[in-house]
Amino acid sequence: MPGATRSVKILLTAAEAYPALERAFLAAKTEIWASFMIFDLSTRLRSDEGRAIGKTWFDLVVHTLNRGVALHISISDVDPIARAAMHRAACRHQRMFFAAAGVAEPGAKLHVRRLRHSAETGVLIRLLIWPYIMQKVFRTARWLNRQTPAIRQAALRDMEGAVRNLHVRKDGTVRPKFRALPRLFPSLHHQKLAVIDRKLLYIGGLDLDERRYDTPFHRRPGDETWHDVQLMIEGAVVAEAQAHLETFSDVIDGRIAPARTRRLLRTLSRPRRHSLWHFGPEPLVTEFYSAHGVLARRAKDLIYIETQYFRDPSLAKVLAEQARRKPSLKLILILPAAPDDVAFDGRRGLDARFGEAMQARALRILRGGFGARLFVGSPAQPRPALPDGRADPADRRDRHFGAPMVYVHAKVSVFDDFAAVVSSANLNGRSLRWDTEAGVYLNAPNDVLELRHRVMAHWLPPDTGPEAYDMQTALAFWKTHAWRNAARHPRDRQGYLLPHDFAAAEAFGRKPPILPGEFV
């Protein structure tokens, strides 16, 4: 079978993934190519081997450069208006790489790019949403003006994209420029992968920073939990990933055509030639959407999915149609109880409400197609959010059935026991059609079985029997177990599994005019 000799290592949460990536950097002999949305060199080293050479990834990068290893790193830049904080972080992370090269010995081989997706929102759309754009610019200006002069100056240094929309006064404070129509860049490079010496691939949904560090036990405060899945892979897919890393920006900018792949899955989009009326880019490669449709049509018994967002109604319709055609087909879907910006940052704005509205619609479609053969779960820690027994406020989205939520960021889909997808792509329109995403298709039976068992077992008590994993009995077990947990006091719950709260997103969500579903 193709791919049967491939070596696959499954890494659950950063507690397993970060040390593995550190060891891969330490073992590299000639070159490393990587593309991440976030790669923060102030992140602490976790492996014993890493801590033997320093405290943070800054030390590890200097050590790697000093050994003569060439580093080719792409960091995702973003729209400086809609995502001002992320834009500032991207500039800072690139600057830290340059600083590491400066500390390293002469001749360091560092090639670091801060890449922003080149697609822009059309002029007419920008005119229509001008009040929304200016609201974002004003928010950035207010934040800057609240800072001390030194912090403001440092922030402006790392906000070159945002500065184009601001006027800096003589006293150092800022105000928005009113006569210019700001440019908008709605797409981003969302992938998270690295290739070491053209032999080893690290790929999945996990970026590198302290916020994303968590252990499989999820004993941190709720707003610091982060469940993710990465893979370490050897085999033919590594060459496909290497070619992708070397060419994806040229493909997006139209200089070359996308290569055909067998095991690497991608989302790639490009700027539209005539974009006056278009909000986003033209989809070019939509392999995650296609793969889910093809594999769902082949599935007979159980589809298991973990995703940060399920917001694409068209994909929901594809899955629901297969459920109507095949009475034996069941779906287990694991989602966070709420998006992180809503749960932890208290966002109540247009984009947050739009995202919840899109997910509520997609879940309604799934429920209509699968009926009782659908279980949607959301994990929470087995401890009360309020230890003194006080009532939990109903509007606290960071809590789920009285317990701190576990934030799900993994992007895993398993189809029966014959195929699986692990990637950076959420199941929303943005990841399926707009953003740059990368992942792998697994079809070796041992890989698929091990992945399905590990990700499912993660949410269940250690002594759970085989009925929780059997494709005929798993759905009933998961439903019963989740609702029993919900009826118990948080400290008496077994494992992390709870039912998803459909009503919360239905009540919170709002669908605005003009904006396409891919916006969220």
GROMACS .gro file of C-alpha atoms in nm, residues 1-6 8 263 417-419 441-450:
model
   21
    1MET     CA    1   0.000   0.000   0.000
    2PRO     CA    2   0.136   0.350  -0.082
    3GLY     CA    3   0.273   0.515   0.229
    4ALA     CA    4   0.282   0.192   0.432
    5THR     CA    5   0.651   0.232   0.513
    6ARG     CA    6   0.608   0.589   0.629
    8VAL     CA    7   0.447   0.869   1.176
  263ARG     CA    8  -0.002   1.302   0.055
  417ASP     CA    9  -1.026   0.319   0.997
  418PHE     CA   10  -0.908   0.382   0.641
  419ALA     CA   11  -0.802   0.749   0.628
  441TYR     CA   12  -0.342   1.262   0.433
  442LEU     CA   13  -0.281   0.934   0.616
  443ASN     CA   14  -0.402   0.601   0.478
  444ALA     CA   15  -0.171   0.339   0.630
  445PRO     CA   16  -0.403   0.135   0.860
  446ASN     CA   17  -0.166   0.135   1.158
  447ASP     CA   18  -0.126   0.516   1.139
  448VAL     CA   19  -0.501   0.576   1.115
  449LEU     CA   20  -0.588   0.336   1.396
  450GLU     CA   21  -0.325   0.476   1.630
   0.00000   0.00000   0.00000
